[in-house]
mmCIF file of C-alpha atoms and ligand atoms in Angstrom:
data_model
loop_
_atom_site.group_PDB
_atom_site.id
_atom_site.type_symbol
_atom_site.label_atom_id
_atom_site.label_comp_id
_atom_site.label_asym_id
_atom_site.label_seq_id
_atom_site.Cartn_x
_atom_site.Cartn_y
_atom_site.Cartn_z
ATOM 1 C CA MET A 1 -11.088 -6.398 -7.887
ATOM 2 C CA VAL A 2 -8.697 -4.871 -5.382
ATOM 3 C CA THR A 3 -10.015 -2.250 -2.943
ATOM 4 C CA ILE A 4 -8.879 1.188 -4.083
ATOM 5 C CA ARG A 5 -8.416 4.273 -1.945
ATOM 6 C CA GLN A 6 -7.088 7.745 -2.653
ATOM 7 C CA LYS A 7 -4.820 9.584 -0.260
ATOM 8 C CA LEU A 8 -3.540 12.292 -2.570
ATOM 9 C CA VAL A 9 -0.410 14.307 -1.860
ATOM 10 C CA SER A 10 -1.135 18.049 -1.866
ATOM 11 C CA ALA A 11 -0.451 19.873 -5.147
ATOM 12 C CA THR A 12 2.180 22.046 -3.437
ATOM 13 C CA GLN A 13 4.047 18.990 -2.210
ATOM 14 C CA ALA A 14 3.566 17.172 -5.537
ATOM 15 C CA ALA A 15 5.111 20.065 -7.470
ATOM 16 C CA LYS A 16 8.311 19.677 -5.407
ATOM 17 C CA ILE A 17 8.869 15.984 -6.078
ATOM 18 C CA THR A 18 7.725 15.508 -9.683
ATOM 19 C CA ASN A 19 8.575 16.920 -13.111
ATOM 20 C CA GLY A 20 5.114 18.482 -13.385
ATOM 21 C CA LYS A 21 1.741 17.544 -14.749
ATOM 22 C CA ASN A 22 2.325 16.426 -18.322
ATOM 23 C CA ASN A 23 2.710 12.692 -17.911
ATOM 24 C CA ALA A 24 2.300 11.015 -21.322
ATOM 25 C CA LYS A 25 0.919 7.929 -19.480
ATOM 26 C CA LYS A 26 2.450 5.554 -21.993
ATOM 27 C CA TYR A 27 3.961 3.007 -19.595
ATOM 28 C CA ILE A 28 3.127 1.220 -16.375
ATOM 29 C CA VAL A 29 6.352 0.941 -14.355
ATOM 30 C CA VAL A 30 6.333 -1.856 -11.776
ATOM 31 C CA HIS A 31 8.375 -1.578 -8.578
ATOM 32 C CA GLU A 32 8.766 -3.259 -5.218
ATOM 33 C CA THR A 33 9.345 -1.106 -2.139
ATOM 34 C CA ASP A 34 12.285 -3.225 -0.891
ATOM 35 C CA ASN A 35 11.030 -2.315 2.612
ATOM 36 C CA THR A 36 10.476 -5.561 4.550
ATOM 37 C CA SER A 37 9.794 -3.837 7.895
ATOM 38 C CA VAL A 38 6.705 -4.950 9.793
ATOM 39 C CA GLY A 39 3.895 -2.502 9.049
ATOM 40 C CA ALA A 40 5.518 -1.094 5.877
ATOM 41 C CA ASP A 41 2.264 -1.550 4.002
ATOM 42 C CA ALA A 42 0.465 0.593 1.413
ATOM 43 C CA ASP A 43 -0.999 2.860 4.066
ATOM 44 C CA ALA A 44 2.427 3.466 5.617
ATOM 45 C CA HIS A 45 3.947 4.307 2.224
ATOM 46 C CA ALA A 46 1.041 6.595 1.341
ATOM 47 C CA ARG A 47 1.513 8.396 4.650
ATOM 48 C CA LEU A 48 5.237 8.700 3.977
ATOM 49 C CA GLN A 49 4.502 10.438 0.677
ATOM 50 C CA GLY A 50 1.777 12.601 2.200
ATOM 51 C CA ASN A 51 4.045 13.729 5.027
ATOM 52 C CA GLY A 52 6.724 14.916 2.610
ATOM 53 C CA ASN A 53 8.989 12.038 1.693
ATOM 54 C CA SER A 54 12.520 13.011 2.633
ATOM 55 C CA ARG A 55 13.938 11.134 -0.353
ATOM 56 C CA ASP A 56 13.788 12.617 -3.838
ATOM 57 C CA ALA A 57 11.319 9.990 -4.925
ATOM 58 C CA SER A 58 7.620 9.736 -5.682
ATOM 59 C CA TRP A 59 5.232 7.156 -7.092
ATOM 60 C CA HIS A 60 1.551 7.110 -8.035
ATOM 61 C CA TRP A 61 0.328 3.970 -6.284
ATOM 62 C CA GLN A 62 1.315 1.627 -3.480
ATOM 63 C CA VAL A 63 -0.314 -1.779 -3.247
ATOM 64 C CA ASP A 64 -0.249 -4.355 -0.461
ATOM 65 C CA ASP A 65 -2.152 -7.547 0.312
ATOM 66 C CA LYS A 66 -5.231 -5.556 1.400
ATOM 67 C CA GLU A 67 -5.616 -2.512 -0.835
ATOM 68 C CA ALA A 68 -4.213 -0.118 -3.428
ATOM 69 C CA VAL A 69 -3.656 3.484 -2.340
ATOM 70 C CA GLN A 70 -3.201 6.325 -4.835
ATOM 71 C CA SER A 71 -0.904 9.220 -3.891
ATOM 72 C CA PHE A 72 -0.699 11.115 -7.195
ATOM 73 C CA ALA A 73 -3.146 11.629 -10.072
ATOM 74 C CA HIS A 74 -1.747 9.970 -13.190
ATOM 75 C CA TYR A 75 -0.928 13.288 -14.878
ATOM 76 C CA TRP A 76 1.930 13.934 -12.426
ATOM 77 C CA GLN A 77 5.378 12.963 -13.700
ATOM 78 C CA CYS A 78 6.601 11.145 -10.603
ATOM 79 C CA TRP A 79 10.245 10.460 -9.827
ATOM 80 C CA GLY A 80 10.140 6.688 -9.829
ATOM 81 C CA ALA A 81 11.822 5.180 -12.873
ATOM 82 C CA GLY A 82 15.230 6.798 -12.663
ATOM 83 C CA THR A 83 15.185 8.117 -16.248
ATOM 84 C CA TYR A 84 13.608 11.092 -17.988
ATOM 85 C CA ILE A 85 11.336 9.010 -20.222
ATOM 86 C CA GLY A 86 10.437 6.577 -17.453
ATOM 87 C CA ASN A 87 9.402 9.425 -15.168
ATOM 88 C CA ASN A 88 7.617 11.553 -17.757
ATOM 89 C CA GLN A 89 5.784 8.753 -19.528
ATOM 90 C CA GLY A 90 5.206 6.235 -16.762
ATOM 91 C CA ILE A 91 2.668 5.495 -14.045
ATOM 92 C CA GLN A 92 4.679 4.188 -11.098
ATOM 93 C CA ILE A 93 3.286 1.268 -9.066
ATOM 94 C CA GLU A 94 5.022 0.126 -5.869
ATOM 95 C CA ILE A 95 4.273 -3.381 -4.565
ATOM 96 C CA CYS A 96 4.780 -3.659 -0.795
ATOM 97 C CA VAL A 97 7.038 -6.408 0.541
ATOM 98 C CA ASN A 98 6.480 -5.889 4.290
ATOM 99 C CA SER A 99 7.315 -9.084 6.156
ATOM 100 C CA ASP A 100 3.899 -9.134 7.882
ATOM 101 C CA GLY A 101 2.112 -9.028 4.517
ATOM 102 C CA ASN A 102 1.284 -11.706 1.977
ATOM 103 C CA TYR A 103 3.517 -11.047 -1.039
ATOM 104 C CA LYS A 104 1.536 -13.239 -3.421
ATOM 105 C CA LYS A 105 -1.696 -11.470 -2.545
ATOM 106 C CA ALA A 106 -0.010 -8.063 -2.941
ATOM 107 C CA VAL A 107 1.140 -9.087 -6.423
ATOM 108 C CA GLU A 108 -2.387 -10.254 -7.289
ATOM 109 C CA ASN A 109 -3.756 -6.927 -6.089
ATOM 110 C CA ALA A 110 -1.169 -5.060 -8.185
ATOM 111 C CA ALA A 111 -2.234 -7.080 -11.229
ATOM 112 C CA SER A 112 -5.867 -6.209 -10.559
ATOM 113 C CA LEU A 113 -5.006 -2.503 -10.182
ATOM 114 C CA ILE A 114 -2.877 -2.426 -13.334
ATOM 115 C CA ALA A 115 -5.625 -4.149 -15.331
ATOM 116 C CA LYS A 116 -7.942 -1.309 -14.335
ATOM 117 C CA ILE A 117 -5.403 1.447 -15.073
ATOM 118 C CA ILE A 118 -4.451 0.192 -18.529
ATOM 119 C CA LYS A 119 -8.133 0.029 -19.387
ATOM 120 C CA ASP A 120 -8.866 3.514 -17.997
ATOM 121 C CA GLU A 121 -5.781 5.121 -19.560
ATOM 122 C CA ASN A 122 -5.740 3.039 -22.752
ATOM 123 C CA ILE A 123 -2.213 1.687 -22.222
ATOM 124 C CA SER A 124 -1.039 -1.374 -24.136
ATOM 125 C CA ILE A 125 -0.193 -4.476 -22.095
ATOM 126 C CA ASP A 126 3.121 -4.451 -24.008
ATOM 127 C CA ASN A 127 3.977 -1.200 -22.231
ATOM 128 C CA ILE A 128 3.873 -2.706 -18.746
ATOM 129 C CA VAL A 129 7.534 -2.729 -17.790
ATOM 130 C CA GLN A 130 9.789 -3.259 -14.816
ATOM 131 C CA HIS A 131 11.689 -0.378 -13.230
ATOM 132 C CA HIS A 132 14.729 -2.327 -14.483
ATOM 133 C CA TYR A 133 13.663 -1.655 -18.088
ATOM 134 C CA PHE A 134 14.409 2.049 -17.702
ATOM 135 C CA SER A 135 17.289 2.291 -15.271
ATOM 136 C CA GLY A 136 18.762 -1.194 -14.937
ATOM 137 C CA LYS A 137 17.929 -1.239 -11.205
ATOM 138 C CA ASN A 138 17.157 -4.676 -9.753
ATOM 139 C CA CYS A 139 13.495 -3.754 -9.251
ATOM 140 C CA PRO A 140 10.988 -5.340 -8.749
ATOM 141 C CA ARG A 141 13.490 -7.530 -6.931
ATOM 142 C CA ASN A 142 11.420 -10.565 -5.853
ATOM 143 C CA MET A 143 9.658 -10.776 -9.166
ATOM 144 C CA ARG A 144 12.954 -10.555 -11.030
ATOM 145 C CA ALA A 145 14.225 -13.361 -8.807
ATOM 146 C CA GLY A 146 11.257 -15.445 -9.960
ATOM 147 C CA LYS A 147 9.265 -15.504 -6.701
ATOM 148 C CA ILE A 148 6.346 -14.837 -9.026
ATOM 149 C CA SER A 149 7.550 -14.764 -12.608
ATOM 150 C CA TRP A 150 7.088 -11.705 -14.795
ATOM 151 C CA SER A 151 5.232 -13.738 -17.428
ATOM 152 C CA ASN A 152 2.894 -15.018 -14.728
ATOM 153 C CA PHE A 153 2.312 -11.464 -13.542
ATOM 154 C CA LEU A 154 1.427 -10.306 -17.069
ATOM 155 C CA LYS A 155 -0.964 -13.237 -17.365
ATOM 156 C CA MET A 156 -2.617 -12.230 -14.069
ATOM 157 C CA ILE A 157 -3.129 -8.740 -15.487
ATOM 158 C CA ALA A 158 -4.566 -10.076 -18.731
ATOM 159 C CA ASP A 159 -6.960 -12.338 -16.799
ATOM 160 C CA ALA A 160 -7.905 -9.813 -14.099
ATOM 161 C CA ASP A 161 -11.489 -8.847 -13.600
ATOM 162 C CA THR A 162 -11.761 -5.091 -14.099
ATOM 163 C CA GLN A 163 -15.419 -5.022 -13.186
ATOM 164 C CA GLN A 164 -15.956 -2.266 -10.623
ATOM 165 C CA PRO A 165 -18.322 -2.981 -7.748
ATOM 166 C CA GLU A 166 -21.874 -1.887 -8.669
ATOM 167 C CA ASN A 167 -22.038 0.779 -6.023
ATOM 168 C CA PRO A 168 -18.651 1.477 -4.481
ATOM 169 C CA SER A 169 -20.064 4.118 -2.128
ATOM 170 C CA THR A 170 -21.833 1.425 -0.128
ATOM 171 C CA GLU A 171 -18.630 -0.534 0.410
ATOM 172 C CA PRO A 172 -17.926 -0.902 4.104
ATOM 173 C CA LEU A 173 -15.229 1.378 5.442
ATOM 174 C CA LYS A 174 -12.014 0.158 6.983
ATOM 175 C CA TYR A 175 -11.093 0.578 10.606
ATOM 176 C CA ARG A 176 -8.167 -0.063 12.891
ATOM 177 C CA LEU A 177 -8.040 -0.582 16.615
ATOM 178 C CA LEU A 178 -5.780 1.420 18.816
ATOM 179 C CA THR A 179 -5.154 0.540 22.447
ATOM 180 C CA GLY A 180 -4.642 2.990 25.279
ATOM 181 C CA THR A 181 -1.036 3.580 26.286
ATOM 182 C CA TYR A 182 1.374 1.206 28.013
ATOM 183 C CA SER A 183 4.225 2.666 29.987
ATOM 184 C CA THR A 184 6.815 0.185 28.730
ATOM 185 C CA ARG A 185 7.557 -1.259 25.320
ATOM 186 C CA LYS A 186 7.676 -4.673 26.984
ATOM 187 C CA ALA A 187 4.045 -4.396 28.094
ATOM 188 C CA ALA A 188 2.989 -3.356 24.609
ATOM 189 C CA GLN A 189 5.092 -6.158 23.151
ATOM 190 C CA SER A 190 3.252 -8.840 25.142
ATOM 191 C CA VAL A 191 -0.108 -7.492 23.922
ATOM 192 C CA LEU A 192 1.248 -7.381 20.384
ATOM 193 C CA GLU A 193 2.287 -11.003 20.595
ATOM 194 C CA VAL A 194 -1.188 -12.129 21.634
ATOM 195 C CA MET A 195 -2.746 -10.196 18.758
ATOM 196 C CA GLN A 196 -0.268 -11.522 16.237
ATOM 197 C CA HIS A 197 0.061 -15.118 17.342
ATOM 198 C CA ARG A 198 -3.188 -15.974 19.095
ATOM 199 C CA PHE A 199 -5.560 -13.797 17.064
ATOM 200 C CA GLY A 200 -3.543 -13.962 13.842
ATOM 201 C CA TRP A 201 -3.843 -10.223 13.258
ATOM 202 C CA VAL A 202 -1.520 -7.701 11.720
ATOM 203 C CA ALA A 203 -0.504 -5.343 14.530
ATOM 204 C CA TYR A 204 2.337 -3.088 15.473
ATOM 205 C CA ILE A 205 3.615 -0.919 18.277
ATOM 206 C CA GLU A 206 3.428 2.850 17.988
ATOM 207 C CA GLN A 207 5.347 5.172 20.248
ATOM 208 C CA ASP A 208 3.273 7.951 21.765
ATOM 209 C CA GLY A 209 5.484 10.396 23.643
ATOM 210 C CA THR A 210 7.248 8.287 26.243
ATOM 211 C CA LYS A 211 4.558 5.591 26.082
ATOM 212 C CA TYR A 212 3.464 2.903 23.663
ATOM 213 C CA ARG A 213 0.248 1.864 21.990
ATOM 214 C CA VAL A 214 -0.618 -1.181 19.934
ATOM 215 C CA LYS A 215 -2.295 -0.550 16.586
ATOM 216 C CA THR A 216 -3.890 -3.258 14.476
ATOM 217 C CA GLY A 217 -4.073 -3.669 10.722
ATOM 218 C CA THR A 218 -7.392 -2.880 9.062
ATOM 219 C CA PHE A 219 -10.774 -4.498 9.576
ATOM 220 C CA THR A 220 -13.425 -4.140 6.899
ATOM 221 C CA GLY A 221 -16.671 -2.770 8.287
ATOM 222 C CA LEU A 222 -17.603 -1.503 11.732
ATOM 223 C CA ASN A 223 -19.005 -4.889 12.754
ATOM 224 C CA ALA A 224 -15.661 -6.582 12.247
ATOM 225 C CA ALA A 225 -13.905 -3.808 14.170
ATOM 226 C CA GLN A 226 -16.349 -4.107 17.084
ATOM 227 C CA HIS A 227 -15.962 -7.866 17.115
ATOM 228 C CA ALA A 228 -12.189 -7.391 17.322
ATOM 229 C CA GLU A 229 -12.584 -4.842 20.102
ATOM 230 C CA ASN A 230 -14.616 -7.380 22.102
ATOM 231 C CA LYS A 231 -11.849 -9.923 21.637
ATOM 232 C CA ILE A 232 -9.343 -7.487 23.114
ATOM 233 C CA LYS A 233 -11.672 -6.782 26.050
ATOM 234 C CA THR A 234 -12.387 -10.464 26.723
ATOM 235 C CA ALA A 235 -8.675 -11.219 26.752
ATOM 236 C CA LYS A 236 -8.128 -8.180 29.003
ATOM 237 C CA LEU A 237 -5.374 -6.885 26.746
ATOM 238 C CA ALA A 238 -6.218 -3.214 27.139
ATOM 239 C CA GLN A 239 -8.262 -1.062 29.495
ATOM 240 C CA VAL A 240 -9.148 1.329 26.707
ATOM 241 C CA THR A 241 -9.498 0.757 22.979
ATOM 242 C CA TYR A 242 -10.351 3.086 20.144
ATOM 243 C CA ILE A 243 -11.848 2.253 16.768
ATOM 244 C CA VAL A 244 -10.363 4.630 14.219
ATOM 245 C CA PRO A 245 -11.026 4.943 10.469
ATOM 246 C CA ALA A 246 -8.118 3.500 8.489
HETATM 247 ZN ZN1 ZN B 1 11.747 0.566 -8.433
#
């Protein structure tokens, strides 16, 4: 089953961007983020919510091709569905569509997550709906366009394995690599290109003051992160690297 992580928005922040804590938890409302930017993965969306999303919007979960991240406990009535009932009775799930992610895998992960939630919260599979069902919005867009059909998605959920790992606490943690700074974006860009094209990694550039760093996607387990760090050193891509928890 999909790797699950919590990065909960503070209660003070949650109170500002929800209708409160009395979610009837009758529906699962499926969305896509519509954000195709590189790096716009579940972690980025969870951070956006945690930092105080500037839009009047909120959602419980974001899922990408690597993991599902929870921002709100299910009792919060998030502003996701665009209608009173949709918001007050729905658990909102956003599927990431970042261009550096694997859409099909993200959809599979969403199916795995939803299978777990409907079991935990005792929600009928008939009450899994699209955002479109409540507000008429063209969401989830790719699924509505048939990239993966809705009926296929429901079948994935029905077939998903909801078996939790025996001992989730022993699961290896996730790490990212962060390089030291480069003084120009161009220098960072050439490092980024090696990581993306030669190593086949997810990576992006982060601005740090007037300088730039390159940050990778996540590696599972410290061993994998150290192996990746050695690759960077061998290729002389950075003088300094940091392994940071993801
Ligand atoms: Zn939506």
